[in-house]
């Protein structure tokens, strides 16, 4: 019975990841390289590496990264693996009308892999602190927004995340005695995994590798020769994977993308161009947001440190991981995703403290009160995480605008040319959302058939960013439609606004006088069957929440309720056709 309960509870991790994926299926600019690379591999295939010249021509013509290379090259290893795993299931979906489903399936592969690795880490927590702590770990982890939301997102950090979980599991202490040499092998496996991940995906993991290696040496758990061997093995495996793969896809031999990124961001300090944060940012801002439940770091972790039965194991986990954050804090440019790998270990220590309090609640009045407070805080964290999910799902107006344009214009002309500005592309548009019809079907000669059928258009998408071209009226005249976040910059002929897509702009409190316009959840969740959701379970959940909201407004709060503000984000503009010259007047001729 216990095993069944544990298994059902463990399913909360993949279920939550899938829920976040379906509620927010689009991607943003940070994910663009990997999602576009995965699309290109799936759509155009991989040219033969035996014919370098032909491969170069095909890659340059069809692959997105040749046109938009970014500041530094990124690794194709992650997209290559994900595309390979997703190719079979995608083949069952078909083509044109399932493009978004293909993107969802690609993300699902990554999300399920990361979910599996989180559950593997959960089993390590069970081995270190017992099944009670492992179950509380699942609850705490599933209630944290960032990891659940980003687990399926094609950031290089989350290509690395799963393998880091497998490595960090091997650093966890064991609950029972083990045979001699077993722990040393586990530690060596962990060092090998971290070395591989650091070389292929994220260079900052080298610092995490360093703090754990130093801790093993200080605690006399491994000798220097025992540390060197897994490091060399991991380096050999990592380089033998990334250099051939990335040299081919980037057509630059030899190429080690993560070393190039390290030189650019750290040695040249170009990462600071994206902003800097104070030294304490990770401790005062990033980690509290990542852990979400304030009692995790304000109560449970300190409790685990102060409890003699938990202290040794808790410090064994905390010291090398927090040392990584301390050292990494000297890097001026900071982002939460740079330290996301240590969140599960910190959550494991918090879960150990939580489990101890809950298990011993009958022995002390204060522990009983604390256990109730902790349960309430976990429920509050789930509610907060759900609210963050609903809000975050509204941050992709570019994708919504492109879908709307396809509904409006497809079939109106043989060829439709549309310009996508930077704001649109940064808020959800990927190649997976584009309609790709390289050849138009032959038009029938039967007039009745022509009148009855609507033939699909061939779509041509432009993402020009050259400011000199964007200031030329003749540049804009070639397009039928424009998706833009700045309509005042679109010049040339007259443009008519076809529609406006709104995006999240903040949260406020509605007052009773605004009750008629305060159905915030209806606006936030969208209407059932609007193309964003397929109905079914989503619609039932949406309607249940709307009923709950209206009941709270009318019966409890007197009309006061959180309300989302939605502002215009993306404009869909249509170019007006040139008017014919009045009868009796010659048409105006273009000067050549």
XYZ file of C-alpha atoms in Angstrom:
592
model
C 0.000 0.000 0.000
C 2.806 2.375 0.861
C 4.531 1.704 -2.431
C 1.303 2.405 -4.299
C 0.857 5.676 -2.418
C 4.455 6.671 -3.114
C 4.084 5.856 -6.816
C 0.855 7.837 -7.147
C 2.396 10.806 -5.362
C 5.523 10.596 -7.548
C 3.325 10.989 -10.644
C 2.650 14.527 -9.456
C 5.998 15.598 -10.944
C 5.389 14.570 -14.600
C 1.719 15.575 -14.305
C 2.664 19.090 -13.168
C 5.269 19.446 -15.912
C 2.737 18.399 -18.559
C 0.122 20.755 -17.106
C 2.533 23.695 -17.361
C 3.416 22.688 -20.913
C -0.194 22.512 -22.106
C -1.191 25.731 -20.369
C 1.756 27.610 -21.893
C 2.851 25.827 -25.094
C 4.721 28.729 -26.681
C 8.339 29.777 -26.241
C 10.285 33.004 -25.776
C 13.501 34.420 -27.133
C 15.736 32.661 -24.579
C 14.599 29.319 -25.959
C 14.690 30.318 -29.609
C 18.015 28.789 -30.684
C 17.278 25.278 -29.466
C 13.630 25.173 -30.527
C 14.479 26.509 -34.002
C 17.396 24.079 -34.302
C 15.128 21.179 -33.349
C 12.590 22.331 -35.934
C 15.210 22.527 -38.664
C 16.529 19.030 -37.948
C 13.013 17.591 -37.997
C 11.887 19.519 -41.078
C 14.933 19.530 -43.352
C 16.871 16.557 -42.090
C 20.633 16.360 -41.664
C 22.823 16.592 -44.753
C 25.568 14.053 -45.253
C 28.765 15.053 -43.431
C 30.773 13.252 -46.122
C 30.058 16.048 -48.619
C 31.120 19.146 -46.691
C 30.455 21.608 -49.536
C 26.939 20.333 -50.211
C 26.191 20.197 -46.493
C 27.356 23.794 -46.078
C 25.073 24.976 -48.866
C 22.051 23.121 -47.468
C 22.608 24.263 -43.896
C 23.152 27.879 -44.944
C 19.970 27.873 -47.019
C 17.603 26.062 -44.669
C 18.824 26.312 -41.075
C 17.847 29.299 -38.957
C 21.138 29.689 -37.077
C 23.000 30.774 -40.202
C 20.712 33.793 -40.542
C 20.451 34.462 -36.795
C 23.660 33.109 -35.223
C 23.411 34.988 -31.922
C 26.265 36.431 -29.871
C 28.001 33.082 -29.444
C 27.416 29.629 -30.953
C 25.304 27.235 -28.933
C 25.444 23.456 -28.938
C 23.319 21.375 -31.292
C 23.717 18.278 -29.117
C 20.502 18.887 -27.156
C 18.325 19.681 -30.198
C 19.875 16.732 -32.070
C 18.927 14.273 -29.308
C 15.453 15.718 -28.731
C 14.702 15.735 -32.467
C 15.791 12.108 -32.721
C 13.529 11.059 -29.843
C 10.562 13.064 -31.118
C 10.810 12.146 -34.804
C 8.875 8.877 -34.508
C 5.874 10.245 -32.580
C 5.780 13.361 -34.774
C 5.552 11.152 -37.852
C 2.232 9.886 -36.514
C 0.802 13.397 -36.276
C 0.954 14.430 -39.915
C 1.941 17.868 -41.108
C 0.148 21.109 -41.725
C -2.558 21.366 -39.096
C -0.498 19.902 -36.263
C 2.488 22.219 -36.247
C 1.888 23.471 -32.697
C 1.408 19.872 -31.580
C 4.838 19.076 -32.976
C 6.338 21.827 -30.834
C 4.433 20.546 -27.813
C 5.676 17.008 -28.466
C 9.287 18.201 -28.732
C 8.968 19.992 -25.414
C 7.178 17.004 -23.920
C 10.187 14.779 -24.626
C 12.482 17.168 -22.745
C 9.971 17.692 -19.946
C 9.461 13.988 -19.338
C 13.209 13.386 -19.314
C 13.689 16.101 -16.690
C 10.723 14.714 -14.767
C 12.301 11.256 -14.774
C 15.573 12.719 -13.467
C 13.734 14.616 -10.713
C 12.094 11.360 -9.653
C 15.480 9.656 -9.688
C 16.719 12.390 -7.356
C 13.604 11.815 -5.247
C 14.656 8.176 -4.840
C 18.022 9.436 -3.655
C 16.262 11.590 -1.058
C 14.408 8.468 0.105
C 17.754 6.718 0.465
C 19.161 9.614 2.480
C 16.250 10.659 4.724
C 13.505 8.046 4.301
C 10.302 7.747 2.293
C 8.506 10.434 4.321
C 11.082 13.035 3.339
C 10.965 11.802 -0.257
C 7.208 12.329 -0.422
C 7.453 15.789 1.068
C 10.206 16.513 -1.439
C 7.788 15.682 -4.272
C 5.170 18.042 -2.827
C 7.627 20.878 -2.304
C 9.226 20.404 -5.717
C 5.910 20.229 -7.560
C 4.731 23.419 -5.856
C 7.758 25.396 -7.080
C 6.851 27.312 -10.198
C 10.132 27.829 -12.026
C 11.377 24.254 -12.339
C 7.961 22.857 -13.262
C 7.377 25.622 -15.810
C 10.813 25.497 -17.412
C 11.440 21.739 -17.246
C 10.073 21.339 -20.785
C 11.619 24.533 -22.177
C 14.566 24.275 -24.547
C 16.998 26.419 -22.601
C 20.514 25.031 -22.464
C 20.222 25.117 -18.661
C 17.374 22.617 -18.832
C 19.157 20.389 -21.296
C 21.767 20.232 -18.537
C 19.296 20.085 -15.647
C 18.312 16.418 -15.879
C 21.869 15.099 -16.076
C 22.788 17.357 -13.157
C 20.015 15.723 -11.129
C 21.450 12.289 -11.888
C 24.872 13.523 -10.809
C 23.687 15.256 -7.630
C 21.739 12.181 -6.613
C 25.045 10.331 -6.348
C 26.310 12.966 -3.899
C 23.389 12.401 -1.515
C 24.259 10.547 1.698
C 22.821 7.070 2.158
C 20.274 6.100 4.797
C 21.776 2.661 5.410
C 25.243 1.130 5.342
C 26.653 0.212 1.936
C 29.383 -2.109 0.800
C 32.983 -0.798 0.672
C 33.862 1.123 -2.459
C 30.220 1.698 -3.441
C 30.186 5.316 -2.317
C 33.459 6.084 -4.062
C 32.072 4.771 -7.353
C 28.924 6.855 -6.914
C 31.002 9.978 -6.349
C 33.125 9.238 -9.393
C 30.036 8.739 -11.552
C 28.710 12.093 -10.365
C 31.969 13.851 -11.240
C 31.910 12.276 -14.693
C 28.313 13.388 -15.330
C 28.997 16.970 -14.228
C 32.097 17.164 -16.397
C 30.184 15.994 -19.467
C 27.317 18.419 -18.850
C 29.666 21.335 -18.214
C 31.578 20.730 -21.431
C 28.517 20.286 -23.649
C 25.811 22.522 -22.228
C 26.732 25.009 -19.476
C 30.199 26.125 -18.457
C 29.070 27.350 -15.000
C 28.610 23.712 -14.002
C 32.413 23.525 -13.878
C 32.206 25.649 -10.723
C 29.592 23.310 -9.232
C 31.897 20.430 -10.122
C 34.751 22.233 -8.398
C 32.936 22.831 -5.095
C 31.784 19.217 -4.881
C 35.238 17.919 -5.772
C 36.855 20.084 -3.112
C 34.312 18.921 -0.538
C 35.021 15.263 -1.351
C 38.743 15.872 -0.957
C 38.338 17.774 2.315
C 36.180 14.989 3.726
C 38.701 12.356 2.525
C 36.040 10.556 0.525
C 38.139 10.478 -2.630
C 41.837 10.806 -3.246
C 43.315 13.097 -5.888
C 43.902 10.227 -8.378
C 40.303 9.091 -7.820
C 39.149 12.617 -8.732
C 41.355 13.011 -11.795
C 40.188 9.841 -13.557
C 36.428 10.674 -13.755
C 37.294 14.243 -14.730
C 39.423 13.096 -17.650
C 36.827 10.505 -18.684
C 34.049 13.100 -18.623
C 36.144 15.586 -20.593
C 36.948 12.956 -23.222
C 33.294 11.961 -23.618
C 32.039 15.543 -23.638
C 34.549 16.813 -26.186
C 34.137 13.765 -28.413
C 30.404 14.544 -28.579
C 30.218 18.334 -28.814
C 33.167 19.101 -31.102
C 32.175 16.837 -34.047
C 28.442 17.573 -33.786
C 28.742 21.346 -33.417
C 31.605 21.717 -35.863
C 29.388 20.106 -38.491
C 26.200 22.055 -37.812
C 28.042 25.367 -37.531
C 30.383 24.472 -40.419
C 33.399 25.640 -38.458
C 36.150 23.190 -37.580
C 37.036 22.769 -34.788
C 34.299 24.314 -32.616
C 33.599 23.918 -28.907
C 30.558 26.172 -28.332
C 30.596 26.245 -24.558
C 34.246 27.267 -24.465
C 33.462 30.091 -26.896
C 30.593 31.172 -24.640
C 32.882 31.048 -21.581
C 35.470 33.260 -23.261
C 32.814 35.717 -24.435
C 30.828 35.941 -21.196
C 33.476 35.502 -18.511
C 36.925 36.265 -19.904
C 35.753 39.227 -21.985
C 32.957 39.981 -19.464
C 30.483 40.634 -22.268
C 27.710 39.051 -20.184
C 27.596 42.323 -18.254
C 26.168 43.967 -21.373
C 22.893 42.262 -20.422
C 22.855 43.880 -16.986
C 24.484 43.359 -13.613
C 23.131 42.576 -10.156
C 24.526 43.050 -6.627
C 26.551 40.302 -5.020
C 23.697 39.169 -2.764
C 21.148 38.805 -5.615
C 21.103 35.007 -5.617
C 20.487 34.793 -1.870
C 18.047 37.672 -1.468
C 16.072 37.389 -4.710
C 16.721 34.341 -6.900
C 16.697 31.516 -4.339
C 13.595 32.753 -2.469
C 11.715 32.908 -5.786
C 12.966 29.495 -6.876
C 12.094 27.790 -3.588
C 8.810 29.791 -3.500
C 7.621 28.492 -0.121
C 9.240 30.906 2.392
C 9.091 28.324 5.179
C 11.404 26.079 3.165
C 14.395 28.349 3.713
C 13.237 30.273 6.780
C 12.175 27.290 8.888
C 12.736 23.819 7.424
C 16.367 24.156 6.310
C 17.475 25.818 9.592
C 15.493 23.177 11.508
C 17.313 20.389 9.638
C 20.668 21.983 10.476
C 19.810 22.351 14.185
C 18.344 18.853 14.577
C 21.146 16.419 15.584
C 19.604 13.507 13.658
C 19.636 15.496 10.419
C 22.558 17.896 10.852
C 25.394 15.865 9.324
C 23.515 14.899 6.182
C 21.991 18.354 5.774
C 25.386 20.074 5.939
C 26.832 17.471 3.593
C 24.288 18.592 0.986
C 24.204 22.309 1.730
C 27.875 23.251 1.985
C 29.143 22.360 -1.529
C 25.956 23.609 -3.209
C 25.813 26.921 -1.359
C 29.563 27.358 -1.874
C 28.837 27.215 -5.609
C 26.349 30.077 -5.232
C 28.756 32.119 -3.113
C 31.555 31.834 -5.663
C 29.261 32.350 -8.644
C 27.934 35.530 -7.040
C 31.195 37.278 -7.965
C 30.110 37.110 -11.620
C 28.417 40.506 -12.248
C 25.715 39.250 -14.621
C 23.258 37.071 -12.732
C 20.182 35.106 -13.722
C 18.195 32.624 -11.663
C 18.651 29.885 -14.261
C 22.435 29.880 -13.675
C 21.927 28.366 -10.208
C 18.749 26.355 -10.780
C 20.670 23.076 -10.404
C 21.008 23.474 -6.623
C 17.280 23.993 -5.996
C 16.464 20.244 -5.714
C 19.266 19.649 -3.163
C 18.078 22.595 -1.059
C 14.505 21.342 -1.406
C 15.657 17.895 -0.241
C 17.061 19.368 2.997
C 13.859 21.379 3.486
C 11.827 18.198 2.944
C 13.912 16.407 5.583
C 13.113 19.136 8.099
C 9.457 19.131 7.063
C 9.232 15.342 7.426
C 10.846 15.384 10.854
C 8.395 18.012 12.119
C 5.410 16.165 10.659
C 6.532 12.740 11.925
C 7.096 14.024 15.476
C 4.028 16.251 15.624
C 2.355 14.051 18.260
C 5.257 14.520 20.678
C 5.038 18.286 20.980
C 2.307 20.891 20.820
C 4.642 23.271 18.998
C 5.575 20.663 16.381
C 1.876 19.971 15.827
C 1.215 23.664 15.205
C 4.258 23.875 12.929
C 3.103 20.875 10.917
C -0.272 22.524 10.288
C 1.433 25.749 9.267
C 3.736 23.879 6.889
C 0.827 22.046 5.262
C -0.990 25.354 4.788
C 2.141 26.942 3.304
C 2.489 24.067 0.827
C -1.116 24.508 -0.308
C -0.506 28.256 -0.605
C 2.579 27.544 -2.712
C 0.548 25.405 -5.108
C -2.004 28.205 -5.435
C 0.723 30.803 -5.983
C 2.424 28.577 -8.558
C -0.891 28.118 -10.383
C -1.454 31.870 -10.451
C 2.056 32.392 -11.824
C 1.348 29.804 -14.516
C -1.852 31.530 -15.600
C -0.091 34.886 -15.729
C 2.938 33.534 -17.579
C 0.736 31.906 -20.212
C -0.355 35.405 -21.260
C 3.184 36.538 -22.095
C 3.170 35.181 -25.659
C 1.144 37.695 -27.729
C 3.372 37.178 -30.773
C 2.302 33.540 -31.073
C -1.349 34.442 -30.532
C -1.080 37.151 -33.210
C 0.404 34.778 -35.806
C -2.285 32.169 -35.129
C -4.940 34.864 -35.478
C -3.442 36.072 -38.751
C -3.485 32.552 -40.171
C -7.167 32.270 -39.313
C -7.951 35.638 -40.910
C -5.910 35.564 -44.089
C -5.112 32.004 -45.135
C -6.635 31.319 -48.550
C -7.288 34.939 -49.471
C -4.331 35.116 -51.869
C -2.027 32.676 -53.614
C 0.969 34.089 -51.743
C 0.853 36.093 -48.531
C 3.905 37.973 -47.356
C 4.104 38.962 -43.716
C 6.781 40.800 -41.749
C 7.363 39.727 -38.132
C 9.111 42.363 -36.041
C 11.463 41.650 -33.145
C 8.776 42.051 -30.479
C 6.556 39.474 -32.174
C 9.389 36.993 -32.618
C 10.491 37.397 -28.999
C 7.020 36.616 -27.652
C 6.225 33.165 -28.927
C 6.768 32.902 -32.681
C 8.805 29.926 -33.851
C 9.114 28.065 -37.149
C 6.789 25.428 -35.730
C 3.941 27.965 -35.889
C 4.563 28.896 -39.512
C 2.509 27.403 -42.324
C 4.873 25.700 -44.732
C 3.453 24.956 -48.169
C 6.315 24.986 -50.682
C 4.059 24.265 -53.650
C 0.511 25.386 -54.327
C -1.967 22.775 -55.543
C -3.063 23.195 -59.151
C -6.169 25.328 -59.460
C -9.195 23.515 -60.905
C -10.781 24.877 -64.030
C -14.334 24.110 -62.907
C -15.858 27.427 -61.813
C -18.218 25.734 -59.381
C -15.311 24.036 -57.661
C -13.432 27.344 -57.502
C -16.386 29.042 -55.867
C -16.926 26.211 -53.409
C -13.366 25.509 -52.246
C -10.887 27.740 -50.445
C -7.316 27.014 -51.486
C -4.521 27.486 -48.920
C -2.006 30.243 -49.411
C 1.750 30.011 -49.615
C 3.110 32.024 -46.719
C 6.368 33.961 -46.848
C 7.686 35.194 -43.495
C 10.234 37.973 -43.087
C 12.175 38.794 -39.919
C 14.409 41.592 -41.191
C 16.122 43.545 -38.394
C 18.375 45.882 -40.399
C 17.430 49.372 -39.224
C 18.424 50.988 -42.507
C 16.017 48.779 -44.434
C 13.261 49.298 -41.881
C 13.431 53.052 -42.526
C 12.777 52.626 -46.255
C 9.093 52.887 -47.318
C 9.729 50.599 -50.280
C 10.749 47.819 -47.864
C 7.303 47.769 -46.289
C 5.408 47.868 -49.568
C 6.316 44.263 -50.372
C 4.249 42.876 -47.462
C 0.562 42.119 -47.207
C 0.564 42.011 -43.409
C 2.794 43.116 -40.551
C 2.894 41.858 -36.976
C 4.461 44.530 -34.807
C 4.681 45.806 -31.275
C 5.346 49.319 -32.581
C 2.818 50.228 -35.270
C 4.108 53.791 -35.439
C 7.321 52.478 -37.002
C 5.540 50.802 -39.916
C 5.722 53.202 -42.861
C 5.094 53.131 -46.611
C 1.547 52.806 -47.862
C -1.423 53.108 -45.528
C -1.857 50.222 -43.089
C -5.158 49.182 -41.571
C -5.220 47.575 -38.105
C -6.939 44.214 -38.477
C -6.711 43.124 -34.845
C -4.811 43.776 -31.637
C -3.467 41.077 -29.344
C -3.258 41.820 -25.666
C -0.629 40.668 -23.200
C -0.181 40.627 -19.456
C 0.546 44.045 -17.948
C 0.265 43.555 -14.195
C -2.134 42.711 -11.389
C -4.483 45.031 -9.563
C -7.465 44.697 -7.210
C -10.940 45.128 -8.630
C -13.470 47.024 -6.536
C -17.199 46.223 -6.281
C -18.090 48.933 -8.788
C -15.989 47.123 -11.399
C -17.697 43.783 -10.862
C -19.175 43.641 -14.342
C -15.719 44.027 -15.862
C -13.745 42.155 -13.228
C -14.014 38.590 -14.440
C -10.230 38.379 -14.432
C -10.052 34.629 -14.803
C -12.229 34.661 -17.933
C -9.810 37.042 -19.610
C -6.760 35.273 -18.270
C -7.797 31.696 -19.057
C -9.440 32.536 -22.364
C -12.634 31.188 -23.817
C -13.106 27.483 -24.405
C -12.614 26.508 -28.013
C -10.754 29.712 -28.894
C -7.957 27.766 -30.601
C -5.593 28.015 -27.670
C -7.240 25.255 -25.694
C -8.945 22.199 -27.062
C -11.693 22.115 -24.444
C -12.400 19.040 -22.356
C -10.519 18.924 -19.074
C -9.166 22.447 -19.512
C -12.656 23.921 -19.990
C -14.043 22.050 -16.991
C -11.187 23.299 -14.825
C -11.644 26.826 -16.185
C -15.399 26.852 -15.515
C -14.865 25.478 -12.005
C -12.407 28.265 -11.253
C -14.733 30.956 -12.670
C -17.547 29.637 -10.463
C -15.241 29.701 -7.438
C -14.132 33.249 -8.252
C -17.693 34.549 -8.636
C -18.761 32.852 -5.398
C -15.858 34.412 -3.518
C -16.699 37.847 -4.931
C -20.370 37.726 -4.098
C -20.288 35.821 -0.786
C -16.924 36.545 0.839
C -14.971 39.544 -0.450
C -17.832 41.837 -1.370
C -16.600 42.228 -4.954
C -12.901 42.755 -4.212
C -10.698 40.361 -6.180
C -7.299 40.294 -7.920
C -7.649 41.405 -11.527
C -5.127 41.106 -14.324
C -4.361 44.077 -16.503
C -4.069 43.276 -20.195
C -2.599 45.873 -22.553
C -2.252 45.930 -26.334
C 1.014 44.222 -27.241
C 0.955 43.143 -30.896
C -0.841 44.818 -33.785
C -1.870 42.936 -36.927
C -1.665 45.430 -39.797
C -2.902 44.925 -43.355
C -1.580 46.968 -46.260
C -4.289 48.799 -48.139
C -4.318 47.907 -51.843
C -3.483 50.695 -54.230
C -6.583 52.439 -55.521
C -7.275 52.449 -59.238
C -7.077 55.790 -61.020
C -10.468 57.529 -61.523
C -12.139 56.889 -64.878
C -10.833 59.266 -67.512
C -7.447 59.768 -65.845
C -4.275 57.876 -66.743
C -2.807 55.715 -63.967
C 0.246 57.017 -62.146
C 3.430 55.391 -63.353
C 6.320 54.497 -61.104
C 9.532 56.368 -61.792
C 12.394 54.076 -62.635
